[in-house]
Structures are given as C-alpha cells and as structure tokens.
Tab-separated table of N, CA and C in Angstrom:
chain	number	residue	atom	x	y	z
A	1	MET	N	65.693	75.484	190.416
A	1	MET	CA	66.789	76.416	190.460
A	1	MET	C	68.062	75.731	190.945
A	2	LYS	N	67.954	74.741	191.820
A	2	LYS	CA	69.140	74.054	192.319
A	2	LYS	C	69.890	73.363	191.186
A	3	LYS	N	69.182	72.796	190.233
A	3	LYS	CA	69.845	72.142	189.112
A	3	LYS	C	70.658	73.144	188.305
A	4	LEU	N	70.112	74.312	188.079
A	4	LEU	CA	70.818	75.340	187.322
A	4	LEU	C	72.100	75.749	188.037
A	5	LEU	N	72.047	75.885	189.341
A	5	LEU	CA	73.235	76.271	190.101
A	5	LEU	C	74.313	75.196	190.034
A	6	LEU	N	73.938	73.948	189.945
A	6	LEU	CA	74.910	72.864	189.831
A	6	LEU	C	75.536	72.809	188.448
A	7	ILE	N	74.801	73.174	187.422
A	7	ILE	CA	75.294	73.105	186.049
A	7	ILE	C	76.213	74.276	185.728
A	8	LEU	N	75.909	75.466	186.199
A	8	LEU	CA	76.704	76.641	185.852
A	8	LEU	C	78.176	76.516	186.237
A	9	PRO	N	78.533	76.037	187.425
A	9	PRO	CA	79.959	75.897	187.720
A	9	PRO	C	80.660	74.922	186.780
A	10	LEU	N	79.988	73.870	186.365
A	10	LEU	CA	80.596	72.926	185.437
A	10	LEU	C	80.830	73.559	184.077
A	11	ALA	N	79.889	74.360	183.602
A	11	ALA	CA	80.047	74.998	182.294
A	11	ALA	C	81.240	75.951	182.298
A	12	SER	N	81.461	76.630	183.402
A	12	SER	CA	82.589	77.564	183.453
A	12	SER	C	83.927	76.850	183.541
A	13	CYS	N	83.936	75.579	183.864
A	13	CYS	CA	85.169	74.802	183.983
A	13	CYS	C	85.472	74.012	182.713
A	14	ALA	N	84.724	74.207	181.647
A	14	ALA	CA	84.898	73.398	180.436
A	14	ALA	C	86.326	73.402	179.896
A	15	PRO	N	87.030	74.543	179.811
A	15	PRO	CA	88.407	74.471	179.325
A	15	PRO	C	89.293	73.629	180.235
A	16	LEU	N	89.090	73.747	181.541
A	16	LEU	CA	89.856	72.936	182.479
A	16	LEU	C	89.508	71.468	182.303
A	17	LEU	N	88.233	71.158	182.140
A	17	LEU	CA	87.821	69.772	181.956
A	17	LEU	C	88.472	69.155	180.733
A	18	SER	N	88.559	69.883	179.629
A	18	SER	CA	89.168	69.314	178.432
A	18	SER	C	90.642	69.021	178.662
A	19	THR	N	91.320	69.850	179.449
A	19	THR	CA	92.727	69.606	179.749
A	19	THR	C	92.866	68.386	180.647
A	20	VAL	N	92.051	68.301	181.689
A	20	VAL	CA	92.099	67.174	182.604
A	20	VAL	C	91.748	65.885	181.870
A	21	GLN	N	90.830	65.962	180.908
A	21	GLN	CA	90.382	64.774	180.200
A	21	GLN	C	91.354	64.345	179.119
A	22	GLY	N	92.456	65.033	178.921
A	22	GLY	CA	93.491	64.571	178.021
A	22	GLY	C	93.374	65.044	176.587
A	23	THR	N	92.734	66.161	176.341
A	23	THR	CA	92.664	66.694	174.990
A	23	THR	C	93.181	68.124	174.983
A	24	ALA	N	93.773	68.502	173.880
A	24	ALA	CA	94.257	69.873	173.748
A	24	ALA	C	93.406	70.637	172.736
A	25	ALA	N	92.245	70.120	172.391
A	25	ALA	CA	91.375	70.772	171.420
A	25	ALA	C	90.980	72.155	171.914
A	26	THR	N	90.810	73.079	170.973
A	26	THR	CA	90.415	74.441	171.318
A	26	THR	C	89.293	74.912	170.409
A	27	LEU	N	88.598	75.927	170.865
A	27	LEU	CA	87.547	76.581	170.109
A	27	LEU	C	87.810	78.072	170.213
A	28	THR	N	88.097	78.718	169.085
A	28	THR	CA	88.431	80.139	169.057
A	28	THR	C	87.661	80.824	167.936
A	29	THR	N	87.713	82.159	167.925
A	29	THR	CA	87.099	82.910	166.829
A	29	THR	C	88.187	83.565	165.996
A	30	ASP	N	87.850	83.769	164.735
A	30	ASP	CA	88.729	84.461	163.795
A	30	ASP	C	87.818	85.248	162.871
A	31	GLY	N	87.615	86.520	163.191
A	31	GLY	CA	86.680	87.320	162.394
A	31	GLY	C	85.270	86.795	162.564
A	32	THR	N	84.673	86.343	161.477
A	32	THR	CA	83.322	85.781	161.522
A	32	THR	C	83.363	84.268	161.349
A	33	SER	N	84.357	83.641	161.950
A	33	SER	CA	84.492	82.184	161.935
A	33	SER	C	84.753	81.677	163.343
A	34	VAL	N	84.257	80.488	163.614
A	34	VAL	CA	84.616	79.760	164.826
A	34	VAL	C	85.499	78.613	164.371
A	35	LEU	N	86.666	78.470	165.012
A	35	LEU	CA	87.628	77.448	164.623
A	35	LEU	C	87.724	76.383	165.702
A	36	PHE	N	87.465	75.128	165.320
A	36	PHE	CA	87.694	73.997	166.208
A	36	PHE	C	89.026	73.395	165.779
A	37	ALA	N	90.014	73.419	166.662
A	37	ALA	CA	91.343	72.890	166.346
A	37	ALA	C	91.612	71.659	167.197
A	38	ASN	N	92.096	70.600	166.560
A	38	ASN	CA	92.425	69.366	167.253
A	38	ASN	C	93.893	69.030	167.010
A	39	PRO	N	94.791	69.505	167.878
A	39	PRO	CA	96.201	69.214	167.675
A	39	PRO	C	96.563	67.759	167.974
A	40	GLY	N	95.647	66.998	168.540
A	40	GLY	CA	95.900	65.590	168.794
A	40	GLY	C	96.107	65.329	170.268
A	41	PRO	N	96.544	64.169	170.602
A	41	PRO	CA	97.130	63.125	169.765
A	41	PRO	C	96.110	62.172	169.138
A	42	GLN	N	94.812	62.316	169.457
A	42	GLN	CA	93.792	61.420	168.930
A	42	GLN	C	92.797	62.187	168.068
A	43	ALA	N	92.102	61.476	167.211
A	43	ALA	CA	91.034	62.087	166.420
A	43	ALA	C	89.896	62.503	167.345
A	44	ALA	N	89.283	63.632	167.042
A	44	ALA	CA	88.073	64.070	167.733
A	44	ALA	C	86.906	63.519	166.923
A	45	GLU	N	86.112	62.671	167.541
A	45	GLU	CA	85.030	61.988	166.834
A	45	GLU	C	83.676	62.572	167.208
A	46	ASP	N	82.757	62.550	166.241
A	46	ASP	CA	81.392	63.043	166.449
A	46	ASP	C	81.378	64.447	167.048
A	47	VAL	N	82.154	65.339	166.462
A	47	VAL	CA	82.240	66.713	166.961
A	47	VAL	C	80.930	67.435	166.689
A	48	SER	N	80.459	68.147	167.683
A	48	SER	CA	79.272	68.975	167.540
A	48	SER	C	79.571	70.336	168.158
A	49	VAL	N	79.413	71.397	167.371
A	49	VAL	CA	79.674	72.754	167.846
A	49	VAL	C	78.337	73.470	168.005
A	50	VAL	N	78.185	74.179	169.110
A	50	VAL	CA	76.974	74.959	169.357
A	50	VAL	C	77.367	76.430	169.390
A	51	LEU	N	76.712	77.226	168.559
A	51	LEU	CA	76.932	78.671	168.516
A	51	LEU	C	75.743	79.351	169.186
A	52	TYR	N	76.017	80.245	170.128
A	52	TYR	CA	74.971	80.937	170.874
A	52	TYR	C	74.910	82.401	170.439
A	53	GLY	N	73.707	82.871	170.231
A	53	GLY	CA	73.517	84.269	169.876
A	53	GLY	C	72.733	84.403	168.592
A	54	PRO	N	72.406	85.640	168.223
A	54	PRO	CA	71.665	85.884	166.983
A	54	PRO	C	72.599	85.761	165.771
A	55	VAL	N	72.910	84.522	165.399
A	55	VAL	CA	73.811	84.263	164.281
A	55	VAL	C	73.124	83.373	163.254
A	56	THR	N	73.678	83.373	162.058
A	56	THR	CA	73.287	82.453	161.001
A	56	THR	C	74.560	81.791	160.520
A	57	VAL	N	74.531	80.477	160.408
A	57	VAL	CA	75.708	79.720	159.996
A	57	VAL	C	75.607	79.449	158.500
A	58	THR	N	76.725	79.616	157.805
A	58	THR	CA	76.742	79.386	156.363
A	58	THR	C	77.710	78.256	156.025
A	59	GLY	N	77.397	77.503	154.992
A	59	GLY	CA	78.292	76.486	154.473
A	59	GLY	C	78.231	75.142	155.158
A	60	VAL	N	77.476	75.000	156.230
A	60	VAL	CA	77.380	73.750	156.970
A	60	VAL	C	75.922	73.548	157.349
A	61	THR	N	75.497	72.314	157.382
A	61	THR	CA	74.140	72.022	157.810
A	61	THR	C	74.071	72.068	159.322
A	62	CYS	N	73.375	73.053	159.849
A	62	CYS	CA	73.207	73.223	161.289
A	62	CYS	C	71.720	73.222	161.617
A	63	ILE	N	71.426	72.950	162.866
A	63	ILE	CA	70.047	72.879	163.321
A	63	ILE	C	69.793	74.049	164.263
A	64	PRO	N	68.833	74.925	163.922
A	64	PRO	CA	68.531	76.018	164.852
A	64	PRO	C	67.808	75.461	166.077
A	65	PHE	N	68.193	75.945	167.248
A	65	PHE	CA	67.566	75.508	168.489
A	65	PHE	C	67.495	76.692	169.430
A	66	SER	N	66.292	77.184	169.677
A	66	SER	CA	66.065	78.342	170.523
A	66	SER	C	66.899	79.521	170.011
A	67	ARG	N	67.870	79.990	170.769
A	67	ARG	CA	68.726	81.101	170.342
A	67	ARG	C	70.129	80.614	170.024
A	68	SER	N	70.221	79.398	169.498
A	68	SER	CA	71.529	78.829	169.181
A	68	SER	C	71.442	77.982	167.917
A	69	TRP	N	72.594	77.573	167.436
A	69	TRP	CA	72.704	76.679	166.294
A	69	TRP	C	73.551	75.482	166.706
A	70	ILE	N	73.069	74.284	166.467
A	70	ILE	CA	73.814	73.061	166.749
A	70	ILE	C	74.366	72.571	165.420
A	71	CYS	N	75.688	72.451	165.337
A	71	CYS	CA	76.356	72.107	164.086
A	71	CYS	C	77.161	70.818	164.226
A	72	PRO	N	76.614	69.683	163.756
A	72	PRO	CA	77.395	68.453	163.775
A	72	PRO	C	78.437	68.504	162.654
A	73	ILE	N	79.711	68.332	163.005
A	73	ILE	CA	80.748	68.423	161.974
A	73	ILE	C	81.543	67.123	161.839
A	74	ASN	N	81.037	66.040	162.409
A	74	ASN	CA	81.634	64.711	162.279
A	74	ASN	C	82.999	64.624	162.947
A	75	ASP	N	83.955	63.982	162.308
A	75	ASP	CA	85.264	63.726	162.912
A	75	ASP	C	86.309	64.736	162.438
A	76	VAL	N	87.227	65.075	163.335
A	76	VAL	CA	88.345	65.958	163.013
A	76	VAL	C	89.621	65.202	163.390
A	77	PRO	N	90.414	64.781	162.395
A	77	PRO	CA	91.630	64.020	162.680
A	77	PRO	C	92.623	64.829	163.515
A	78	ALA	N	93.529	64.129	164.179
A	78	ALA	CA	94.588	64.791	164.944
A	78	ALA	C	95.400	65.672	164.003
A	79	GLY	N	95.718	66.873	164.449
A	79	GLY	CA	96.493	67.811	163.645
A	79	GLY	C	95.672	68.607	162.654
A	80	LYS	N	94.362	68.480	162.705
A	80	LYS	CA	93.482	69.191	161.769
A	80	LYS	C	92.511	70.082	162.529
A	81	GLY	N	91.738	70.852	161.789
A	81	GLY	CA	90.750	71.734	162.374
A	81	GLY	C	89.537	71.856	161.471
A	82	PHE	N	88.565	72.601	161.951
A	82	PHE	CA	87.346	72.832	161.184
A	82	PHE	C	86.896	74.258	161.440
A	83	ARG	N	86.461	74.937	160.385
A	83	ARG	CA	86.031	76.335	160.460
A	83	ARG	C	84.540	76.424	160.158
A	84	LEU	N	83.806	77.120	161.042
A	84	LEU	CA	82.392	77.421	160.831
A	84	LEU	C	82.258	78.910	160.566
A	85	GLN	N	81.723	79.279	159.423
A	85	GLN	CA	81.480	80.684	159.084
A	85	GLN	C	80.096	81.077	159.597
A	86	TYR	N	79.983	82.285	160.116
A	86	TYR	CA	78.677	82.749	160.577
A	86	TYR	C	78.529	84.236	160.282
A	87	THR	N	77.288	84.686	160.314
A	87	THR	CA	76.983	86.112	160.256
A	87	THR	C	76.161	86.441	161.494
A	88	GLY	N	76.232	87.669	161.953
A	88	GLY	CA	75.495	88.071	163.135
A	88	GLY	C	76.427	88.298	164.306
A	89	THR	N	75.874	88.259	165.506
A	89	THR	CA	76.632	88.506	166.726
A	89	THR	C	76.751	87.224	167.534
A	90	LEU	N	77.955	86.727	167.644
A	90	LEU	CA	78.209	85.504	168.402
A	90	LEU	C	78.393	85.851	169.879
A	91	ASN	N	77.574	85.254	170.748
A	91	ASN	CA	77.693	85.486	172.188
A	91	ASN	C	78.630	84.485	172.855
A	92	ASN	N	78.622	83.256	172.378
A	92	ASN	CA	79.447	82.205	172.968
A	92	ASN	C	79.387	80.989	172.045
A	93	ALA	N	80.245	80.008	172.325
A	93	ALA	CA	80.237	78.759	171.572
A	93	ALA	C	80.852	77.671	172.437
A	94	SER	N	80.477	76.445	172.148
A	94	SER	CA	81.063	75.297	172.835
A	94	SER	C	81.086	74.131	171.857
A	95	ALA	N	81.889	73.136	172.189
A	95	ALA	CA	81.962	71.944	171.347
A	95	ALA	C	82.030	70.714	172.245
A	96	SER	N	81.437	69.645	171.781
A	96	SER	CA	81.550	68.361	172.457
A	96	SER	C	82.020	67.339	171.435
A	97	PHE	N	82.759	66.334	171.899
A	97	PHE	CA	83.288	65.304	171.016
A	97	PHE	C	83.781	64.138	171.853
A	98	TYR	N	84.192	63.099	171.187
A	98	TYR	CA	84.724	61.904	171.835
A	98	TYR	C	86.114	61.621	171.271
A	99	THR	N	86.910	60.903	172.029
A	99	THR	CA	88.172	60.367	171.524
A	99	THR	C	88.183	58.881	171.858
A	100	ALA	N	89.114	58.152	171.281
A	100	ALA	CA	89.211	56.720	171.559
A	100	ALA	C	89.393	56.467	173.056
A	101	SER	N	90.191	57.303	173.719
A	101	SER	CA	90.442	57.081	175.143
A	101	SER	C	89.313	57.574	176.040
A	102	SER	N	88.423	58.447	175.536
A	102	SER	CA	87.325	58.931	176.375
A	102	SER	C	86.167	57.941	176.411
A	103	GLY	N	86.171	56.976	175.504
A	103	GLY	CA	85.086	55.990	175.485
A	103	GLY	C	83.750	56.655	175.220
A	104	ASN	N	82.778	56.389	176.098
A	104	ASN	CA	81.452	56.976	175.895
A	104	ASN	C	81.262	58.267	176.704
A	105	ARG	N	82.339	58.844	177.234
A	105	ARG	CA	82.273	60.122	177.944
A	105	ARG	C	82.626	61.251	176.988
A	106	PRO	N	81.720	62.179	176.753
A	106	PRO	CA	82.052	63.293	175.850
A	106	PRO	C	83.041	64.251	176.498
A	107	LEU	N	83.851	64.881	175.669
A	107	LEU	CA	84.780	65.922	176.097
A	107	LEU	C	84.199	67.262	175.664
A	108	TYR	N	84.475	68.325	176.396
A	108	TYR	CA	83.899	69.640	176.121
A	108	TYR	C	85.005	70.696	176.044
A	109	VAL	N	84.827	71.620	175.136
A	109	VAL	CA	85.649	72.819	175.107
A	109	VAL	C	84.733	74.015	174.936
A	110	GLN	N	85.101	75.108	175.568
A	110	GLN	CA	84.341	76.352	175.519
A	110	GLN	C	85.127	77.346	174.673
A	111	LEU	N	84.436	78.280	174.068
A	111	LEU	CA	85.078	79.332	173.285
A	111	LEU	C	86.050	80.102	174.157
A	112	LYS	N	87.259	80.306	173.620
A	112	LYS	CA	88.278	81.084	174.371
A	112	LYS	C	88.257	82.505	173.895
C-alpha cells in the first residue's frame, strides 16, 4: 500500500511535470476523440497514449490491457497533433513521450 500512496501524488502532478520538464504538449478530448497536441519546440518521440475506461479505439492499432488501451502513435513533430477516435465511456487518459532534450527520461501529460 505504501507504494501506491507514493505513486498517486505523482500521477496527479503530471500536467505540472510536463511544464517543468520543458514541454507544452497537451492531451484533451473533443467529442469522441482524444487529441495529443505538440506545439513544440521539439518533436515528441515514441508517443504512447493510454485510454482508461470501457472504450474501444478505432483507426489505430492499440493493445488492450486490463481496463485500458495502450496506443503507440510514434512521433509527433513540433506544431502537429494526433487524434485517437474511440467509442464508449472514457474515464481518463495519459500520454508519455520523449524529446531530444529529455534524453532517456519520459515526459508525461494527463488528460485535461
């Protein structure tokens, strides 16, 4: 239980962490889509979006895992975005990725 208590505060700080880590990437919803936006200044590399809840993702190869879907969407250049279409009820979403300046430390954004 102690491990869970240590992880939960970090998960709630994900938007702050992405700002501190030097990225302005966002994850938002638009109807039945989740939008990963990368305004830059660097490319978001090896982007992976996780959708939580009883949803089905269409148009992208995703991996079902427990009550979520893990969707690798590769790289998103600066100034670009990526849209994931889904059906069902989305409870939450998060994304992890790397930038040239983050090295081997992943950056995280949480659904706003």
